[in-house]
Structures are given as C-alpha cells and as structure tokens.
Coordinates of C-alpha atoms in Angstrom, one line a residue:
M1 CA 92.0 22.1 76.8
T2 CA 91.5 21.9 80.6
T3 CA 89.7 24.5 82.7
H4 CA 93.0 25.2 84.4
E5 CA 94.6 26.1 81.0
I6 CA 91.7 28.4 80.2
N7 CA 92.2 30.2 83.6
V8 CA 95.9 30.5 82.9
L9 CA 95.1 32.3 79.7
K10 CA 92.7 34.6 81.4
T11 CA 95.3 35.7 83.9
H12 CA 98.1 36.3 81.5
G13 CA 97.2 39.8 80.3
V14 CA 95.0 41.6 77.8
A15 CA 96.7 40.3 74.7
R16 CA 96.3 36.6 75.6
Q17 CA 92.7 37.2 76.8
F18 CA 91.9 38.8 73.5
Q19 CA 93.4 35.8 71.7
L20 CA 91.2 33.5 73.8
T21 CA 88.1 35.7 73.3
T22 CA 88.7 35.6 69.5
L23 CA 89.0 31.9 69.6
L24 CA 85.9 31.4 71.7
R25 CA 83.8 33.8 69.5
R26 CA 84.9 31.8 66.5
Y27 CA 83.2 28.8 67.9
G28 CA 80.2 30.5 69.6
M29 CA 81.7 30.1 73.1
R30 CA 82.2 33.7 74.2
H31 CA 80.3 32.9 77.4
A32 CA 82.9 30.5 78.5
L33 CA 84.7 33.5 79.9
Y34 CA 81.8 34.0 82.2
S35 CA 80.8 30.5 83.0
N36 CA 81.9 28.4 85.9
P37 CA 84.6 25.7 85.4
K38 CA 82.1 22.8 85.1
E39 CA 80.1 24.6 82.4
T40 CA 83.2 25.6 80.6
K41 CA 84.3 22.0 80.4
M42 CA 80.9 21.1 79.1
I43 CA 81.0 23.8 76.4
F44 CA 84.4 22.8 75.2
R45 CA 83.6 19.1 75.2
R46 CA 80.5 19.8 73.2
T47 CA 82.0 22.2 70.7
L48 CA 85.4 22.0 69.2
L49 CA 88.8 22.4 70.8
S50 CA 91.5 20.0 71.7
A51 CA 94.3 22.5 71.1
S52 CA 97.0 22.5 73.8
I53 CA 97.9 25.5 75.8
G54 CA 101.2 25.6 74.0
A55 CA 99.5 25.7 70.6
L56 CA 97.4 28.6 71.7
I57 CA 100.1 30.9 73.1
G58 CA 103.1 29.8 71.1
A59 CA 105.0 32.1 68.8
S60 CA 103.1 31.1 65.7
M61 CA 99.7 31.2 67.5
M62 CA 98.6 28.4 65.2
L63 CA 95.4 26.7 66.3
T64 CA 94.8 23.0 66.2
T65 CA 91.2 22.0 66.4
Q66 CA 89.5 18.7 66.8
P67 CA 85.8 19.0 65.8
A68 CA 83.5 16.7 67.8
F69 CA 81.3 16.5 64.7
A70 CA 81.2 13.7 62.2
L71 CA 83.0 14.3 58.9
G72 CA 80.5 16.0 56.5
D73 CA 78.3 17.3 59.2
K74 CA 77.1 20.9 58.7
T75 CA 76.6 23.3 61.5
I76 CA 73.5 25.4 62.3
P77 CA 74.5 28.5 64.3
I78 CA 72.1 29.3 67.1
G79 CA 72.3 32.8 68.6
T80 CA 71.4 33.9 72.1
V81 CA 71.5 37.4 73.7
L82 CA 71.4 37.1 77.5
A83 CA 72.6 38.8 80.7
M84 CA 76.0 37.3 81.0
T85 CA 77.4 40.1 83.2
G86 CA 75.9 42.7 85.5
S87 CA 73.2 42.5 88.1
G88 CA 71.3 39.9 86.1
A89 CA 74.2 37.5 85.4
Y90 CA 72.3 34.8 87.3
Y91 CA 69.8 34.7 84.5
G92 CA 72.5 34.3 81.9
K93 CA 74.1 31.5 83.8
V94 CA 70.9 29.4 84.3
M95 CA 69.5 30.1 80.8
T96 CA 72.8 29.0 79.0
R97 CA 72.8 25.9 81.2
G98 CA 69.4 24.9 79.7
E99 CA 70.6 25.8 76.2
N100 CA 73.9 23.9 76.4
L101 CA 72.2 20.8 77.9
A102 CA 69.7 20.7 75.0
I103 CA 72.3 21.2 72.4
D104 CA 74.5 18.5 73.9
E105 CA 71.6 16.0 73.9
I106 CA 70.6 16.9 70.3
N107 CA 74.1 16.6 69.0
N108 CA 75.1 13.5 70.9
A109 CA 71.9 11.7 69.7
N110 CA 72.5 12.8 66.1
A111 CA 68.9 14.0 66.3
I112 CA 69.2 16.3 63.3
K113 CA 70.7 14.2 60.6
G114 CA 73.6 15.8 58.8
Y115 CA 73.7 18.8 61.1
K116 CA 75.1 19.8 64.5
L117 CA 73.9 22.9 66.5
V118 CA 76.5 25.4 67.6
L119 CA 75.5 28.0 70.2
H120 CA 76.8 31.6 69.9
V121 CA 76.3 33.5 73.2
E122 CA 76.3 37.3 73.4
D123 CA 75.9 39.6 76.4
H124 CA 73.3 42.4 76.7
K125 CA 75.0 43.3 80.1
S126 CA 71.8 43.0 82.1
G127 CA 69.6 45.3 80.1
D128 CA 71.9 47.5 78.0
A129 CA 69.9 48.0 74.7
R130 CA 73.0 49.3 72.9
A131 CA 75.0 46.2 73.8
A132 CA 72.1 44.1 72.8
N133 CA 71.8 45.6 69.3
S134 CA 75.5 45.3 68.8
A135 CA 75.3 41.7 69.8
M136 CA 72.4 41.1 67.5
R137 CA 74.2 42.7 64.5
K138 CA 77.2 40.4 65.2
L139 CA 75.0 37.3 65.4
I140 CA 73.3 38.2 62.1
D141 CA 76.2 39.7 60.1
I142 CA 79.1 37.6 61.3
D143 CA 77.8 34.4 62.8
K144 CA 74.9 34.2 60.3
T145 CA 72.5 32.9 62.9
P146 CA 69.0 32.2 61.4
V147 CA 67.5 32.1 64.9
V148 CA 68.2 34.0 68.1
L149 CA 67.0 33.4 71.7
S150 CA 66.7 36.5 73.9
S151 CA 65.9 37.5 77.4
Y152 CA 64.4 40.6 79.2
G153 CA 61.3 42.3 77.8
G154 CA 63.0 45.6 77.1
I155 CA 66.0 43.9 75.4
T156 CA 63.8 41.7 73.3
L157 CA 61.8 44.7 72.1
A158 CA 65.0 46.5 71.3
I159 CA 66.4 43.8 69.0
Q160 CA 63.1 42.7 67.5
P161 CA 63.0 45.4 64.8
L162 CA 66.4 44.2 63.5
A163 CA 65.3 40.6 63.6
A164 CA 62.2 41.6 61.6
R165 CA 64.2 43.5 59.0
Q166 CA 66.6 40.7 58.5
N167 CA 63.9 38.0 58.7
V168 CA 65.6 36.3 61.6
L169 CA 63.5 34.1 63.9
L170 CA 63.4 35.5 67.4
F171 CA 62.4 33.6 70.6
N172 CA 61.9 35.0 74.1
G173 CA 61.8 32.7 77.1
G174 CA 62.4 35.2 79.8
G175 CA 60.9 38.7 79.3
T176 CA 57.3 39.2 80.5
A177 CA 56.3 42.5 78.9
S178 CA 52.9 42.3 77.2
T179 CA 54.2 44.6 74.5
L180 CA 56.2 41.5 73.3
I181 CA 52.9 40.2 71.9
G182 CA 52.1 40.9 68.3
K183 CA 55.6 41.6 67.1
K184 CA 56.8 40.3 63.7
N185 CA 59.1 37.2 63.9
L186 CA 58.9 37.1 67.7
Y187 CA 57.5 34.1 69.7
N188 CA 57.4 34.0 73.5
T189 CA 57.5 30.8 75.5
R190 CA 57.1 32.7 78.8
M191 CA 53.7 33.9 80.0
V192 CA 53.7 37.7 80.0
A193 CA 52.9 40.0 83.0
S194 CA 49.5 41.0 81.6
Q195 CA 48.5 37.3 81.7
L196 CA 49.8 36.6 85.2
A197 CA 49.2 39.8 87.2
P198 CA 45.3 39.4 87.0
L199 CA 45.7 35.9 88.4
A200 CA 47.7 37.4 91.3
V201 CA 44.8 39.8 92.1
Q202 CA 42.3 37.0 91.7
W203 CA 44.3 34.8 94.2
A204 CA 44.6 37.8 96.7
V205 CA 40.9 38.4 96.6
Q206 CA 39.5 34.9 96.4
K207 CA 42.0 33.0 98.5
L208 CA 43.4 35.6 100.9
G209 CA 40.3 37.8 101.3
A210 CA 42.1 41.0 100.3
K211 CA 40.3 44.3 100.2
K212 CA 43.3 46.6 100.0
I213 CA 46.3 45.9 97.8
A214 CA 49.7 47.6 97.5
T215 CA 52.1 47.2 94.6
I216 CA 55.9 47.2 94.3
Y217 CA 57.2 47.1 90.7
Y218 CA 60.2 48.0 88.7
T219 CA 60.1 50.6 86.1
D220 CA 60.7 48.6 82.9
S221 CA 57.9 47.6 80.6
S222 CA 57.2 44.3 82.4
G223 CA 56.9 45.9 85.8
V224 CA 54.8 48.9 84.6
E225 CA 52.4 46.6 82.7
A226 CA 52.1 44.3 85.7
N227 CA 51.1 47.3 87.8
E228 CA 48.5 48.5 85.3
A229 CA 47.0 45.0 85.0
I230 CA 46.8 44.7 88.8
K231 CA 45.0 48.1 89.0
N232 CA 42.6 47.2 86.2
T233 CA 41.8 43.8 87.7
C234 CA 41.2 45.3 91.1
K235 CA 38.6 47.6 89.7
K236 CA 36.8 44.6 88.3
M237 CA 37.0 42.5 91.5
G238 CA 36.2 45.3 94.0
C239 CA 39.5 45.6 95.7
Q240 CA 41.4 48.9 96.2
V241 CA 45.0 49.7 95.3
V242 CA 46.1 51.8 98.3
D243 CA 49.8 52.3 97.4
E244 CA 52.0 52.0 94.3
E245 CA 55.8 51.8 94.6
P246 CA 57.9 51.9 91.4
Y247 CA 61.6 51.4 91.7
K248 CA 64.7 51.0 89.5
L249 CA 65.6 47.5 88.4
G250 CA 68.5 46.0 90.5
S251 CA 67.8 48.0 93.6
T252 CA 68.7 46.4 96.9
D253 CA 67.5 49.0 99.4
F254 CA 63.7 49.1 99.7
S255 CA 63.5 50.9 103.1
V256 CA 61.7 53.9 101.7
P257 CA 59.0 52.2 99.5
L258 CA 58.4 49.6 102.3
A259 CA 57.9 52.4 104.8
R260 CA 55.1 53.8 102.6
V261 CA 53.6 50.3 102.1
K262 CA 53.5 49.7 105.8
A263 CA 51.8 53.1 106.4
A264 CA 49.2 52.2 103.8
A265 CA 48.3 49.0 105.7
P266 CA 47.4 46.7 102.7
D267 CA 46.0 43.2 103.2
V268 CA 48.3 41.9 100.3
V269 CA 51.3 43.3 98.5
I270 CA 51.7 42.2 94.9
L271 CA 55.1 42.4 93.3
G272 CA 55.8 43.4 89.7
S273 CA 59.4 42.3 90.2
W274 CA 61.6 39.5 89.1
G275 CA 65.0 38.0 90.1
A276 CA 67.0 39.0 93.1
D277 CA 64.8 42.0 93.7
V278 CA 62.0 39.7 94.9
G279 CA 64.3 38.2 97.6
H280 CA 65.4 41.6 98.8
I281 CA 61.8 43.0 99.0
V282 CA 60.4 40.0 100.9
K283 CA 63.3 39.9 103.3
Q284 CA 63.2 43.6 104.1
A285 CA 59.4 43.5 104.4
K286 CA 59.6 40.8 107.0
E287 CA 62.4 42.8 108.8
R288 CA 60.0 45.8 109.0
D289 CA 57.2 43.7 110.4
I290 CA 54.9 44.2 107.5
S291 CA 52.1 41.7 108.1
A292 CA 50.5 41.8 104.7
K293 CA 50.8 38.6 102.6
I294 CA 53.2 39.0 99.6
V295 CA 52.2 37.6 96.2
G296 CA 54.5 37.7 93.1
L297 CA 54.9 36.5 89.6
E298 CA 58.1 34.6 90.0
L299 CA 60.0 32.3 92.4
L300 CA 63.6 31.3 91.9
S301 CA 66.1 29.5 94.1
N302 CA 68.4 32.5 94.3
E303 CA 65.5 34.6 95.7
I304 CA 65.1 32.0 98.5
K305 CA 68.8 32.2 99.2
I306 CA 68.7 36.0 99.6
A307 CA 65.7 36.0 101.9
G308 CA 66.4 32.8 103.8
K309 CA 63.7 31.8 106.3
K310 CA 61.9 35.1 105.7
M311 CA 60.9 33.9 102.3
D312 CA 58.5 31.4 103.9
G313 CA 54.9 32.2 103.1
Y314 CA 55.7 34.0 99.9
T315 CA 53.3 33.0 97.1
A316 CA 54.0 33.2 93.3
I317 CA 51.8 32.6 90.3
F318 CA 53.8 31.8 87.2
D319 CA 54.6 29.3 84.4
S320 CA 54.1 26.0 86.2
F321 CA 57.4 24.2 86.1
N322 CA 57.5 21.6 88.9
P323 CA 60.7 19.6 89.0
N324 CA 58.9 17.0 91.1
A325 CA 56.1 16.5 88.6
D326 CA 55.4 12.9 88.0
N327 CA 55.7 12.7 84.2
P328 CA 58.5 11.2 82.1
T329 CA 59.4 14.3 80.1
T330 CA 59.9 16.4 83.2
Q331 CA 61.9 13.8 85.1
S332 CA 64.1 13.0 82.1
F333 CA 65.1 16.7 81.9
V334 CA 65.6 17.1 85.7
K335 CA 67.7 13.9 85.8
A336 CA 69.9 15.1 82.9
F337 CA 70.3 18.6 84.3
K338 CA 71.2 17.4 87.8
K339 CA 73.8 15.1 86.3
A340 CA 75.3 17.9 84.3
Y341 CA 75.2 20.7 86.9
G342 CA 74.6 19.0 90.3
E343 CA 71.4 21.2 90.9
I344 CA 67.7 20.9 90.4
P345 CA 66.6 23.1 87.5
G346 CA 64.1 26.0 87.8
Y347 CA 61.8 27.3 85.1
Y348 CA 64.3 29.5 83.3
E349 CA 66.5 26.5 82.8
A350 CA 63.4 24.6 81.7
N351 CA 62.3 27.4 79.3
Y352 CA 65.6 27.7 77.4
Y353 CA 66.1 23.9 77.4
E354 CA 62.7 23.3 75.8
L355 CA 63.1 26.2 73.5
I356 CA 66.0 24.4 71.8
K357 CA 65.1 20.8 72.5
D358 CA 61.3 20.8 72.1
V359 CA 60.6 23.8 69.8
L360 CA 63.7 24.6 67.7
A361 CA 64.8 21.0 67.0
P362 CA 61.4 19.8 65.7
L363 CA 61.2 23.1 63.6
I364 CA 64.6 22.3 62.1
Q365 CA 63.7 18.7 61.4
Q366 CA 60.5 19.8 59.7
T367 CA 62.4 22.3 57.6
I368 CA 64.8 19.6 56.4
K369 CA 61.9 17.3 55.7
A370 CA 60.4 20.0 53.5
G371 CA 63.7 20.1 51.5
E372 CA 64.7 23.5 52.8
D373 CA 68.1 24.7 54.1
P374 CA 67.8 25.5 57.8
T375 CA 71.0 27.5 57.8
K376 CA 69.6 30.0 55.3
I377 CA 68.2 33.1 57.1
G378 CA 64.5 33.4 56.7
V379 CA 63.8 29.7 56.1
L380 CA 63.2 28.8 59.8
T381 CA 61.0 31.9 60.1
A382 CA 58.8 30.8 57.2
E383 CA 58.5 27.3 58.5
M384 CA 57.6 28.5 62.0
E385 CA 54.7 30.5 60.6
K386 CA 53.5 27.3 58.9
L387 CA 53.6 25.3 62.1
V388 CA 51.8 28.0 64.0
D389 CA 49.1 28.2 61.3
Q390 CA 48.6 24.4 61.7
G391 CA 48.2 24.8 65.5
Y392 CA 51.2 22.6 66.1
Q393 CA 51.7 21.6 69.7
Y394 CA 55.2 20.9 71.1
N395 CA 56.1 18.6 73.9
S396 CA 57.0 20.5 77.1
V397 CA 59.2 19.8 80.1
Y398 CA 56.4 21.4 82.1
G399 CA 54.3 18.3 81.3
G400 CA 51.7 18.3 78.6
K401 CA 51.9 20.5 75.5
L402 CA 53.1 24.0 74.6
Q403 CA 51.4 25.9 71.8
L404 CA 52.6 29.1 70.2
H405 CA 50.1 31.4 68.6
K406 CA 50.1 33.8 65.6
D407 CA 50.5 36.8 67.9
G408 CA 53.6 35.3 69.5
S409 CA 51.9 34.4 72.8
V410 CA 52.0 30.9 74.4
T411 CA 49.6 28.5 76.0
K412 CA 51.3 26.5 78.7
P413 CA 50.5 25.4 82.3
V414 CA 50.3 28.0 85.1
G415 CA 50.7 27.2 88.8
V416 CA 50.6 28.7 92.2
F417 CA 53.7 28.0 94.4
Q418 CA 54.5 28.8 98.0
V419 CA 57.7 28.8 100.0
K420 CA 57.4 26.4 103.0
D421 CA 60.5 25.7 105.2
G422 CA 62.7 27.0 102.4
E423 CA 61.2 24.7 99.7
T424 CA 59.1 25.6 96.7
V425 CA 55.8 23.8 97.1
P426 CA 53.0 23.7 94.4
I427 CA 49.7 24.5 96.1
A428 CA 47.4 25.0 93.1
H429 CA 47.2 25.2 89.3
V430 CA 45.1 27.3 87.0
K431 CA 42.4 25.6 84.8
D432 CA 40.0 27.5 82.7
G433 CA 40.7 30.7 84.7
K434 CA 40.0 29.1 88.0
F435 CA 42.3 27.8 90.8
V436 CA 42.4 24.1 91.4
M437 CA 44.0 23.4 94.8
A438 CA 46.6 20.6 95.1
N439 CA 45.7 17.6 97.1

C-alpha cells in the first residue's frame, strides 16, 4: 500500500478511517496515522501489508496481507506509550523513529532467531494519565505485550502500578522525575532530574561564578524535583536562589515570570524545563534583555529552531549523546538514522533506539538461550532482574557502556553542551563528579 493510498483512506470519512485504524491497530501500527509519509512507508514495509486500496475498501472489506516474516517466525509484541498527539507530539515522532529503526535492523538481520519484533504504539496525548492507562490496558489485555516503553515522568508513574500488577516489564527513556527510581518492574535509561540538576548548579558556580540563581520550572514531578535539587545544591555550594518561577507544561508566553526573573537580577537562570518550552523561554529572555546566563537540562534541535540565533550561548547538562562522537557504535547508528529519515538524530532518538537494539534485543536473546518463552508475560521481567543482579553492561550508542541498577536507575555518560552559531557543541563531560573540559 502506498502513502497516497493511506491518505486517500484518511480523507474518505469516519467509517473508512475507522477501518484503517482497526487494521493498523491489528498490526501495531496505530501511529501510522500520526507519522509523516516517509515514516509510514517504513512502518508498512517493516510490518505487514501489501493489500491494495481496493481490497481495503471493497464491498467485502476482505484483507489480503503479505507478512514480511519468514514462514514459521513467531512475533514478539513490543508496546510503547508515547505522546503521539498534543503539545508533545514532537517527542512521539522522534522516539518512534528510534524504535522503528531498531526493529527494522533487528528483523532484517534475523538477529533473534525464530522471532520478529512488532511494535504497538499507543498515544498518551502528551500527558493524559487516563489515556495512558487505557493504552496500557490495551497493550496488556489485547496485544499481550510482555514489555512496554514509556515517556514522560508523570505518565510512566501512572502506568507503573498496572505494569507491576501484571508483571509486565516497563522501560522509560524520556521521563526525568526522580520518583521513577525504586519502582517495581521499571527501568530508566534516562538520567533523572535529581541527578542532573545538581550538576547544573555546580557548573553555574564553578564555571560561571554564579552567586545568585533564579529557576524556571514546570509543575510536573520532573520540574518540581529539579527545582528542589537546585535549591538543595545551592545551600551546599553557597549560592542563593533569588527567584523561583513555576509554570504549566506547554506554556508559550513567559512574559510574567521573565519580568520577575529580570527584577531579581540573577547571575544564572537554571531551567527545570524540557522540549519546546526551553526554546520559548530562552528566546523570550533574550528579547527582554535578560543578561543572566541560562543553563538547562536538555537541548534539542526543535528548541534551537524555536529560539533561532537567540539560542546561542545556552548551555545544557544532560545524557551525553554526541552524534559526532568518534566511535563505531555511534556512527553506525547516526549513518543508519540519517539514511532512514534524512536527519541527524538527537538523544531521544538514541535513547529509544538503544532501548530496543542494545537493551531489549540482548535480553530477549538471553531469555531464549535460557529456554524460556519471551512472549510470555513475566518472563522478560524475571530475566531482566537476573541480568541486573549480574551487573550486566549493555553497549550504548552514546559510546561505551550502559548499566541498569536494581533501583531502576542508569549509569551512562553525561556531557555539557552549548549552542554556538546554531549548532550544538560539546564543551565538557562529567567524570567522577567533576567537569572535564573538551579540547
């Protein structure tokens, strides 16, 4: 089926869209309705359909499918609950890109003998806990997914109890709330805010000479915890928090909080913000002639697009994915991603790619080697606990190794990046709690 044919179905009324949605859900491709044409082609090529448009909307509505799998291959359903619509849809787009690329590579290489991976994507509508729980129930009860990948700290916390009760393995590669740590069946491949925010204060004091700090943070668990960590670290390092500005996630007008920040005259502003919000804050701060340096916990290409040249000088301390890193693992991923999507990947793409390619695939292989059925709910969870107990280290597209711990936290590289002339430039990395400046 071509992208054009899919678009025809989308524009021919509710009934036909329902037919298409039903078909897509059957094969774990609901997100094709939200993806761009190139990604939709990729999904269909990977998964299942060669049905013609006539077969889909004909009187009988009979479906002709042409599986891309070898005869006798079993499928392992992989669930993912992401922001496919709403203010955070950018996240869903880039995260599913990483997931789809990893699954393509695994399936095409026949890396898991006798099995193919099938991705089932569900939408939490950019932070709707009710939508997330509904999606999680569908993935468990209907799709029978033994493992689910999630995003957003609040959403992951909302669906974790259900994952624990049903013994489903849960991964988070996007949320940063420290309350994600120590939760049954949940493993995080993203550094959490309570790990990164103290480093932001350390950078502000040691490298920027800050005495007075202001904070701008959004009022979900990640932002609140980042703000608390900033205040606690300031007390230890002798700096003063002169202003705190909470705001609602997804805001675009920061004129009021920025007016208060300017009046407080801080040396540095530290953000407990993520996504498009960062771009809007930095842009509007520069427009209001706020001279304080701005340090954050994230830096994405869409943030630079929003702020344009005003993003120059912004510094971020976060999981250290550098697409220009000179190591084979990173460059292999970057090359494959650029070929598939025509863009350089960021760290969300990297996180969700390596979650499937470098964490989940070895886990499934180990499970099969142990004589267990990876499709049976609870089996992957038990095997994951064994690997964690052994101190197993996974290859990482960040370079080096990734290690998951019993409390669900992760050890991986952390770096300091700055925007210069519209480009993200690595200026330091963290080693043993200290900053090592780039050459």
